[in-house]
Amino acid sequence: MDPRLVFSAAALLLSYPDEELLGQLDLIEEALAGTEVSELFAPTIAHLRAQPLLDVQAWHVQEFDLSRRHALHLTYWTDGDTRRRGESLLRFKQVYRDSGLLVNLDGELPDYLPMVLEFAANGNPEAGIGLLNDYRASLELLRIGLREDNLPQVGVVEAVCLMLGGPSPQTRSEVAKLIQGPPTETVGLGADLLPYPQLIGH
């Protein structure tokens, strides 16, 4: 299947929920119907339908904005709150600039996962997938955290990793084994050393 569909759906479902998103749930579900990843998205869609909007929004803030266990900013996992993170964020901005597209950050940092997914889906797929692969460790650590806390969005992140190819580690220690010489002054892991294949031309 086309990875861009998965990235686009994931970008929407991981974003801060609003009336527009709730109104698009049927369309997202229909677009994914019959695909190999439809069941991975189903729990998140059901979660968004199950509660009033204000409750869903409060839950999202608690789990994704206030909890570092589920940080949606890719460089947090690799750089933490260090000086190196600023350089990493500049790299994201440069990739967006080099694509020739005007990327509206809308007050977010450029490594915000829904934004990177949208860029990979509808901006510059090759460059966007390159960023996702470079930060595959971040995606895997996010996925593991969501799984450990039994949050519905784990399937969405699993689907993204599936589209990138290569095996997904099941524990943090397995993620660490993929790293050769972790960088210093970080709270996460060095994603640039992960030997995952890059998906090109989709």
Short mmCIF file of N, CA and C in Angstrom, two decimals, residues 92-155:
data_model
loop_
_atom_site.label_atom_id
_atom_site.label_comp_id
_atom_site.label_asym_id
_atom_site.label_seq_id
_atom_site.Cartn_x
_atom_site.Cartn_y
_atom_site.Cartn_z
N PHE A 92 15.89 20.06 10.78
CA PHE A 92 14.53 19.86 10.31
C PHE A 92 14.08 21.06 9.47
N LYS A 93 14.34 22.27 9.99
CA LYS A 93 13.96 23.48 9.26
C LYS A 93 14.65 23.55 7.91
N GLN A 94 15.93 23.15 7.88
CA GLN A 94 16.67 23.20 6.62
C GLN A 94 16.11 22.21 5.62
N VAL A 95 15.71 21.03 6.07
CA VAL A 95 15.10 20.05 5.18
C VAL A 95 13.82 20.62 4.58
N TYR A 96 13.03 21.28 5.41
CA TYR A 96 11.80 21.89 4.90
C TYR A 96 12.12 22.97 3.86
N ARG A 97 13.11 23.80 4.17
CA ARG A 97 13.49 24.86 3.23
C ARG A 97 14.00 24.27 1.91
N ASP A 98 14.85 23.25 2.02
CA ASP A 98 15.44 22.65 0.82
C ASP A 98 14.39 21.99 -0.06
N SER A 99 13.26 21.64 0.53
CA SER A 99 12.20 21.00 -0.26
C SER A 99 11.53 21.98 -1.21
N GLY A 100 11.74 23.28 -0.94
CA GLY A 100 11.10 24.29 -1.78
C GLY A 100 9.66 24.56 -1.42
N LEU A 101 9.19 23.94 -0.33
CA LEU A 101 7.81 24.12 0.11
C LEU A 101 7.75 25.05 1.30
N LEU A 102 6.66 25.78 1.40
CA LEU A 102 6.44 26.63 2.56
C LEU A 102 5.74 25.80 3.62
N VAL A 103 6.45 25.48 4.71
CA VAL A 103 5.90 24.66 5.78
C VAL A 103 5.45 25.55 6.91
N ASN A 104 4.16 25.51 7.22
CA ASN A 104 3.59 26.31 8.29
C ASN A 104 3.78 25.58 9.62
N LEU A 105 4.67 26.07 10.45
CA LEU A 105 4.93 25.41 11.74
C LEU A 105 3.79 25.63 12.73
N ASP A 106 3.00 26.66 12.53
CA ASP A 106 1.81 26.92 13.36
C ASP A 106 2.15 26.87 14.85
N GLY A 107 3.27 27.46 15.22
CA GLY A 107 3.66 27.52 16.63
C GLY A 107 4.33 26.28 17.16
N GLU A 108 4.45 25.24 16.35
CA GLU A 108 5.07 23.99 16.80
C GLU A 108 6.55 23.97 16.43
N LEU A 109 7.29 23.13 17.14
CA LEU A 109 8.68 22.89 16.76
C LEU A 109 8.70 22.04 15.49
N PRO A 110 9.73 22.16 14.67
CA PRO A 110 9.73 21.49 13.38
C PRO A 110 9.84 19.97 13.44
N ASP A 111 10.16 19.43 14.62
CA ASP A 111 10.28 17.98 14.75
C ASP A 111 9.00 17.33 15.29
N TYR A 112 7.92 18.10 15.37
CA TYR A 112 6.64 17.59 15.85
C TYR A 112 6.17 16.48 14.92
N LEU A 113 5.97 15.29 15.45
CA LEU A 113 5.72 14.11 14.63
C LEU A 113 4.57 14.27 13.64
N PRO A 114 3.41 14.78 14.03
CA PRO A 114 2.35 14.95 13.03
C PRO A 114 2.76 15.84 11.86
N MET A 115 3.60 16.84 12.13
CA MET A 115 4.07 17.73 11.06
C MET A 115 5.03 16.99 10.13
N VAL A 116 5.92 16.19 10.71
CA VAL A 116 6.87 15.43 9.89
C VAL A 116 6.12 14.40 9.04
N LEU A 117 5.10 13.78 9.62
CA LEU A 117 4.28 12.81 8.88
C LEU A 117 3.53 13.48 7.73
N GLU A 118 2.99 14.65 7.98
CA GLU A 118 2.29 15.37 6.92
C GLU A 118 3.26 15.76 5.81
N PHE A 119 4.46 16.15 6.17
CA PHE A 119 5.49 16.49 5.19
C PHE A 119 5.84 15.26 4.35
N ALA A 120 5.95 14.10 5.00
CA ALA A 120 6.28 12.86 4.29
C ALA A 120 5.14 12.42 3.39
N ALA A 121 3.91 12.77 3.77
CA ALA A 121 2.75 12.34 2.99
C ALA A 121 2.47 13.26 1.82
N ASN A 122 2.51 14.55 2.06
CA ASN A 122 2.02 15.50 1.06
C ASN A 122 3.00 16.62 0.71
N GLY A 123 4.17 16.61 1.33
CA GLY A 123 5.17 17.63 1.01
C GLY A 123 6.22 17.07 0.09
N ASN A 124 7.27 16.55 0.69
CA ASN A 124 8.35 15.92 -0.05
C ASN A 124 8.54 14.52 0.54
N PRO A 125 7.90 13.49 -0.06
CA PRO A 125 7.96 12.14 0.53
C PRO A 125 9.37 11.64 0.78
N GLU A 126 10.27 11.83 -0.17
CA GLU A 126 11.62 11.31 0.01
C GLU A 126 12.32 11.95 1.19
N ALA A 127 12.24 13.28 1.28
CA ALA A 127 12.88 13.98 2.40
C ALA A 127 12.19 13.67 3.71
N GLY A 128 10.87 13.59 3.69
CA GLY A 128 10.12 13.30 4.91
C GLY A 128 10.41 11.91 5.44
N ILE A 129 10.45 10.93 4.55
CA ILE A 129 10.77 9.56 4.97
C ILE A 129 12.21 9.49 5.47
N GLY A 130 13.09 10.29 4.87
CA GLY A 130 14.46 10.35 5.36
C GLY A 130 14.52 10.81 6.81
N LEU A 131 13.73 11.84 7.15
CA LEU A 131 13.70 12.32 8.53
C LEU A 131 13.15 11.24 9.46
N LEU A 132 12.08 10.58 9.04
CA LEU A 132 11.49 9.53 9.88
C LEU A 132 12.47 8.39 10.11
N ASN A 133 13.22 8.03 9.09
CA ASN A 133 14.21 6.98 9.25
C ASN A 133 15.38 7.42 10.12
N ASP A 134 15.79 8.67 9.96
CA ASP A 134 16.88 9.18 10.80
C ASP A 134 16.49 9.16 12.28
N TYR A 135 15.21 9.32 12.55
CA TYR A 135 14.71 9.34 13.93
C TYR A 135 13.87 8.11 14.23
N ARG A 136 14.25 7.00 13.60
CA ARG A 136 13.52 5.75 13.84
C ARG A 136 13.58 5.34 15.31
N ALA A 137 14.70 5.57 15.97
CA ALA A 137 14.81 5.25 17.40
C ALA A 137 13.77 6.01 18.21
N SER A 138 13.54 7.27 17.86
CA SER A 138 12.53 8.07 18.56
C SER A 138 11.15 7.46 18.38
N LEU A 139 10.84 7.06 17.14
CA LEU A 139 9.55 6.43 16.87
C LEU A 139 9.38 5.14 17.67
N GLU A 140 10.45 4.34 17.73
CA GLU A 140 10.36 3.07 18.43
C GLU A 140 10.22 3.27 19.93
N LEU A 141 10.92 4.25 20.49
CA LEU A 141 10.79 4.52 21.92
C LEU A 141 9.41 5.07 22.25
N LEU A 142 8.86 5.90 21.38
CA LEU A 142 7.48 6.38 21.55
C LEU A 142 6.52 5.20 21.50
N ARG A 143 6.71 4.33 20.51
CA ARG A 143 5.83 3.17 20.37
C ARG A 143 5.87 2.30 21.61
N ILE A 144 7.06 2.05 22.13
CA ILE A 144 7.19 1.22 23.32
C ILE A 144 6.50 1.87 24.52
N GLY A 145 6.68 3.18 24.67
CA GLY A 145 6.03 3.88 25.78
C GLY A 145 4.51 3.81 25.68
N LEU A 146 3.98 3.98 24.48
CA LEU A 146 2.53 3.89 24.29
C LEU A 146 2.04 2.48 24.59
N ARG A 147 2.81 1.48 24.19
CA ARG A 147 2.41 0.10 24.44
C ARG A 147 2.45 -0.21 25.93
N GLU A 148 3.49 0.23 26.61
CA GLU A 148 3.61 -0.03 28.05
C GLU A 148 2.47 0.59 28.84
N ASP A 149 1.99 1.75 28.39
CA ASP A 149 0.92 2.45 29.08
C ASP A 149 -0.46 2.12 28.50
N ASN A 150 -0.49 1.20 27.54
CA ASN A 150 -1.74 0.71 26.97
C ASN A 150 -2.58 1.84 26.37
N LEU A 151 -1.95 2.72 25.63
CA LEU A 151 -2.66 3.81 24.98
C LEU A 151 -3.05 3.40 23.55
N PRO A 152 -4.21 3.82 23.09
CA PRO A 152 -4.70 3.38 21.78
C PRO A 152 -3.82 3.79 20.61
N GLN A 153 -3.07 4.88 20.75
CA GLN A 153 -2.27 5.40 19.65
C GLN A 153 -1.07 4.53 19.32
N VAL A 154 -0.81 3.50 20.11
CA VAL A 154 0.34 2.63 19.81
C VAL A 154 0.22 2.03 18.41
N GLY A 155 -0.99 1.68 18.00
CA GLY A 155 -1.18 1.10 16.68
C GLY A 155 -0.84 2.06 15.56
#
